[in-house]
Short mmCIF file of C-alpha atoms in Angstrom, two decimals:
data_model
loop_
_atom_site.label_atom_id
_atom_site.label_comp_id
_atom_site.label_asym_id
_atom_site.label_seq_id
_atom_site.Cartn_x
_atom_site.Cartn_y
_atom_site.Cartn_z
CA MET A 1 98.69 93.61 137.00
CA SER A 2 101.66 92.52 138.98
CA SER A 3 104.41 95.05 139.85
CA THR A 4 106.96 92.40 138.25
CA ALA A 5 105.27 92.57 134.86
CA VAL A 6 105.10 96.35 134.88
CA GLU A 7 108.68 96.85 135.70
CA ALA A 8 109.74 94.28 133.10
CA ALA A 9 107.70 96.22 130.43
CA ARG A 10 109.21 99.48 131.44
CA ALA A 11 112.75 98.01 131.26
CA GLU A 12 112.07 96.41 127.89
CA ILE A 13 110.80 99.69 126.39
CA ALA A 14 113.87 101.62 127.79
CA ALA A 15 116.29 99.18 126.27
CA SER A 16 114.53 99.37 122.90
CA CYS A 17 114.45 102.94 122.84
CA ARG A 18 118.22 103.18 123.55
CA SER A 19 118.69 100.49 120.72
CA LEU A 20 116.79 102.63 118.20
CA ALA A 21 118.75 105.71 119.03
CA ALA A 22 122.04 103.73 118.67
CA ARG A 23 120.80 102.66 115.15
CA GLY A 24 120.01 106.20 114.02
CA LEU A 25 116.31 105.58 113.77
CA VAL A 26 115.41 108.42 116.33
CA VAL A 27 116.99 111.60 117.38
CA GLY A 28 116.59 113.06 120.86
CA THR A 29 112.85 113.00 121.81
CA ALA A 30 111.53 112.58 118.34
CA GLY A 31 109.61 109.34 118.77
CA ASN A 32 107.52 107.06 121.19
CA VAL A 33 107.40 103.47 121.94
CA SER A 34 104.69 101.40 123.77
CA MET A 35 103.80 97.88 124.65
CA ARG A 36 100.65 96.18 125.96
CA VAL A 37 100.92 95.01 129.73
CA GLY A 38 98.16 92.60 130.35
CA ALA A 39 94.76 93.02 128.68
CA ARG A 40 93.91 96.51 129.79
CA GLN A 41 97.10 98.42 130.25
CA VAL A 42 99.83 100.01 128.02
CA ALA A 43 103.43 101.09 128.99
CA ILE A 44 104.50 104.00 126.94
CA THR A 45 107.35 106.55 126.88
CA ALA A 46 107.04 109.67 128.74
CA THR A 47 106.81 112.94 126.83
CA GLY A 48 110.13 114.64 126.41
CA ALA A 49 112.17 111.66 127.10
CA ARG A 50 115.43 111.40 125.17
CA PHE A 51 115.84 107.94 123.61
CA GLU A 52 119.55 107.56 123.79
CA GLU A 53 119.50 107.74 127.76
CA LEU A 54 115.89 106.60 128.30
CA THR A 55 115.36 104.83 131.63
CA PRO A 56 112.60 102.55 132.85
CA GLU A 57 111.46 105.60 135.14
CA GLN A 58 110.69 107.43 132.05
CA VAL A 59 108.09 104.95 130.88
CA THR A 60 104.45 105.46 132.17
CA VAL A 61 101.68 102.93 132.26
CA VAL A 62 98.25 103.84 131.35
CA ASP A 63 94.92 102.09 130.87
CA LEU A 64 93.16 102.05 127.51
CA GLU A 65 91.32 105.27 128.35
CA GLY A 66 94.65 107.12 128.80
CA ARG A 67 94.51 107.20 132.61
CA ILE A 68 97.94 106.97 134.42
CA VAL A 69 98.11 103.80 136.44
CA HIS A 70 101.87 103.66 137.06
CA GLY A 71 104.71 106.36 136.97
CA ASP A 72 105.13 109.94 137.63
CA LEU A 73 105.62 111.44 134.23
CA ALA A 74 103.01 112.47 131.63
CA PRO A 75 102.85 110.08 128.66
CA THR A 76 103.80 111.05 125.11
CA SER A 77 101.82 113.55 123.11
CA GLU A 78 101.04 110.71 120.75
CA LEU A 79 99.11 108.68 123.34
CA THR A 80 95.92 109.09 121.46
CA LEU A 81 97.59 107.33 118.24
CA HIS A 82 98.94 104.42 120.32
CA LEU A 83 95.81 103.79 122.09
CA GLY A 84 93.81 104.02 118.79
CA ILE A 85 96.13 101.29 117.32
CA TYR A 86 95.64 99.07 120.37
CA ARG A 87 91.81 99.31 120.26
CA ARG A 88 91.61 98.84 116.39
CA TYR A 89 94.38 96.28 115.66
CA ASP A 90 95.12 94.70 119.15
CA PRO A 91 98.91 94.46 118.79
CA GLY A 92 101.34 93.92 121.49
CA ALA A 93 103.59 96.82 120.82
CA VAL A 94 103.82 100.07 118.70
CA VAL A 95 106.96 101.95 117.64
CA HIS A 96 106.73 105.53 116.25
CA THR A 97 110.01 107.10 114.84
CA HIS A 98 111.31 109.99 112.77
CA ALA A 99 113.74 107.69 111.00
CA PRO A 100 115.43 109.84 108.23
CA LEU A 101 114.77 107.72 105.11
CA SER A 102 111.18 106.87 106.13
CA THR A 103 110.36 110.41 106.81
CA ALA A 104 112.09 111.61 103.65
CA VAL A 105 110.14 109.16 101.40
CA GLY A 106 106.93 110.16 103.15
CA LEU A 107 107.61 113.86 101.98
CA VAL A 108 107.36 112.73 98.35
CA VAL A 109 104.94 109.80 97.75
CA ASP A 110 101.44 108.76 98.89
CA GLU A 111 102.34 105.25 99.10
CA VAL A 112 105.53 103.15 98.71
CA PRO A 113 104.79 100.32 96.31
CA CYS A 114 105.80 96.77 97.15
CA VAL A 115 109.19 96.80 95.35
CA HIS A 116 110.68 93.88 97.34
CA TYR A 117 109.10 90.66 98.60
CA GLN A 118 110.38 91.39 102.16
CA MET A 119 107.76 94.24 102.16
CA LEU A 120 105.01 91.55 102.47
CA LEU A 121 106.15 91.39 106.15
CA LEU A 122 104.74 94.85 106.46
CA GLY A 123 101.51 93.91 104.49
CA GLY A 124 102.78 95.00 101.05
CA SER A 125 102.84 98.60 99.84
CA VAL A 126 103.08 101.18 102.64
CA ARG A 127 100.52 104.04 102.63
CA VAL A 128 101.34 107.51 103.67
CA ALA A 129 98.83 109.05 106.13
CA PRO A 130 97.90 112.72 105.18
CA TYR A 131 99.65 115.39 107.26
CA ALA A 132 97.94 116.54 110.50
CA THR A 133 99.35 118.23 113.62
CA PHE A 134 101.20 115.83 116.00
CA GLY A 135 99.15 114.58 118.93
CA THR A 136 95.79 115.39 117.48
CA PRO A 137 92.72 113.12 116.87
CA GLU A 138 92.96 113.94 113.16
CA LEU A 139 96.48 112.50 112.97
CA ALA A 140 95.41 109.36 114.74
CA GLU A 141 92.63 108.79 112.54
CA ALA A 142 94.72 109.37 109.48
CA VAL A 143 97.25 106.95 110.67
CA LEU A 144 94.68 104.16 111.68
CA ALA A 145 93.32 104.35 108.17
CA ALA A 146 96.74 103.94 106.54
CA LEU A 147 97.35 100.91 108.80
CA ASP A 148 94.29 99.04 107.59
CA GLY A 149 95.66 95.61 106.59
CA ARG A 150 99.27 96.86 107.13
CA ALA A 151 101.87 96.55 109.92
CA ALA A 152 103.50 99.90 109.02
CA ALA A 153 102.48 103.35 107.68
CA LEU A 154 104.30 106.58 106.94
CA MET A 155 103.17 109.84 108.25
CA ALA A 156 103.35 112.69 105.72
CA ASN A 157 105.93 115.37 106.88
CA HIS A 158 106.39 113.58 110.23
CA GLY A 159 107.78 109.96 110.43
CA ALA A 160 106.71 106.35 110.54
CA VAL A 161 104.83 103.86 112.78
CA THR A 162 104.79 100.14 113.07
CA HIS A 163 102.94 97.56 115.27
CA ALA A 164 103.57 93.79 115.81
CA ALA A 165 102.71 91.13 118.32
CA THR A 166 105.81 91.84 120.40
CA LEU A 167 108.04 94.93 121.03
CA GLN A 168 111.07 93.14 119.37
CA GLY A 169 108.78 92.47 116.36
CA ALA A 170 107.73 96.20 116.14
CA VAL A 171 111.33 97.31 116.30
CA GLU A 172 112.15 94.83 113.53
CA GLN A 173 109.21 96.14 111.49
CA THR A 174 110.74 99.79 111.93
CA GLU A 175 114.18 98.56 110.65
CA LEU A 176 112.59 96.80 107.75
CA LEU A 177 110.49 99.90 106.73
CA GLU A 178 113.63 101.99 106.99
CA TRP A 179 115.51 99.44 104.65
CA ALA A 180 112.60 99.37 102.26
CA CYS A 181 112.42 103.26 101.96
CA GLU A 182 116.06 103.37 101.36
CA LEU A 183 115.76 100.67 98.58
CA TYR A 184 112.93 102.68 96.99
CA TRP A 185 114.79 105.91 97.40
CA ARG A 186 117.86 104.50 95.66
CA ALA A 187 115.93 102.82 92.83
CA ALA A 188 113.85 106.00 92.18
CA ALA A 189 117.09 107.91 91.73
CA ILE A 190 117.91 105.78 88.75
CA GLY A 191 114.37 105.34 87.23
CA THR A 192 110.93 104.11 88.06
CA PRO A 193 111.00 101.22 90.60
CA LYS A 194 109.01 98.08 89.41
CA ALA A 195 106.51 96.87 91.84
CA LEU A 196 105.57 93.19 92.50
CA GLY A 197 102.26 92.39 91.12
CA THR A 198 99.50 90.52 93.17
CA ASP A 199 100.40 87.15 91.60
CA ALA A 200 103.99 87.68 92.35
CA GLN A 201 103.21 88.43 95.96
CA LEU A 202 101.02 85.46 96.37
CA ALA A 203 103.79 83.20 94.85
CA VAL A 204 106.12 84.53 97.62
CA VAL A 205 103.65 83.71 100.35
CA ASN A 206 103.09 80.29 98.96
CA ALA A 207 106.85 79.60 98.64
CA ALA A 208 107.63 80.85 102.02
CA THR A 209 104.99 78.57 103.44
CA GLN A 210 106.03 75.51 101.58
CA ARG A 211 109.81 76.07 102.21
CA GLY A 212 109.57 77.00 105.92
CA TYR A 213 111.12 80.58 105.34
CA GLY A 214 112.88 81.81 108.45
CA THR A 215 113.41 78.38 109.86
CA THR A 216 116.25 75.91 110.00
CA ARG A 217 115.67 72.30 108.93
CA SER A 218 117.33 69.19 110.10
CA ALA A 219 116.55 65.37 108.92
CA GLY A 220 113.21 66.45 107.45
CA THR A 221 112.08 68.47 110.46
CA THR A 222 111.48 72.16 110.45
CA ARG A 223 112.65 74.14 113.52
CA SER A 224 112.07 77.73 114.37
CA THR A 225 115.20 79.95 114.71
CA GLY A 226 113.29 82.23 117.08
CA THR A 227 112.14 84.75 114.60
CA SER A 228 108.99 86.36 115.64
CA ARG A 229 105.68 86.09 113.61
CA SER A 230 106.16 89.65 112.62
CA ALA A 231 109.31 88.68 110.82
CA HIS A 232 107.84 85.94 108.61
CA PRO A 233 106.50 86.62 105.24
CA THR A 234 103.37 84.72 105.73
CA ALA A 235 102.38 87.11 108.44
CA ALA A 236 100.90 89.53 105.79
CA ARG A 237 98.78 88.37 102.95
CA PRO A 238 97.85 91.38 100.66
CA THR A 239 94.79 91.21 98.46
CA ALA A 240 94.50 92.64 94.90
CA ALA A 241 92.46 95.56 96.22
CA GLU A 242 95.38 96.46 98.60
CA GLU A 243 98.10 96.60 95.95
CA ARG A 244 97.73 100.14 94.59
CA PRO A 245 100.52 102.03 92.65
CA SER A 246 102.29 105.06 94.05
CA ARG A 247 100.87 108.40 93.10
#
């Protein structure tokens, strides 16, 4: 892997971390971000790095077995979780935060139902992985299971994780997850939120495909606005078996 690609990845992660902190989605060192560098390497935030001031030098590059190949700092304690996601779901980037509303909702429910069609970008309803100590194989396995067929999961008494084809996409998924959790929380304060059924979700997918959702059109031609695949409602196609009510 060229040094140029490695340095570009480290700089992109550092900038994304500072942006996440500025938006209030992380506080201090509470979170970690990674992105794939080539086929066999992953750039990931170092343990103890503060998001609001994170620099490229605080991003370590490891191989898929977790061995450091670039950088002087130990990687985040959630390295096992990140590498597990890359091995099983093959994304381009992973973002883990302790965003306040996502974390709060994960304290109460086992699953956030699909209460808005934009949640289809996350795969539909969002599961909450059972609690396990941070940095452990048990936590990694619980989150991997919760991510099956999904781009996001909550972690009980802990936080949230998203993945996407690009780092920008994973950050956008994190923002969307936080918005969806706030929406659910506000609705639940009034009454029981109504979830979209399978038929309604499929209708949204079909309408988005037919109408070119997320694109601009001119003279009968559809042009992309630059939105990544992770931000397009056809990126997630839930099945009836995947749509389960919150418990």
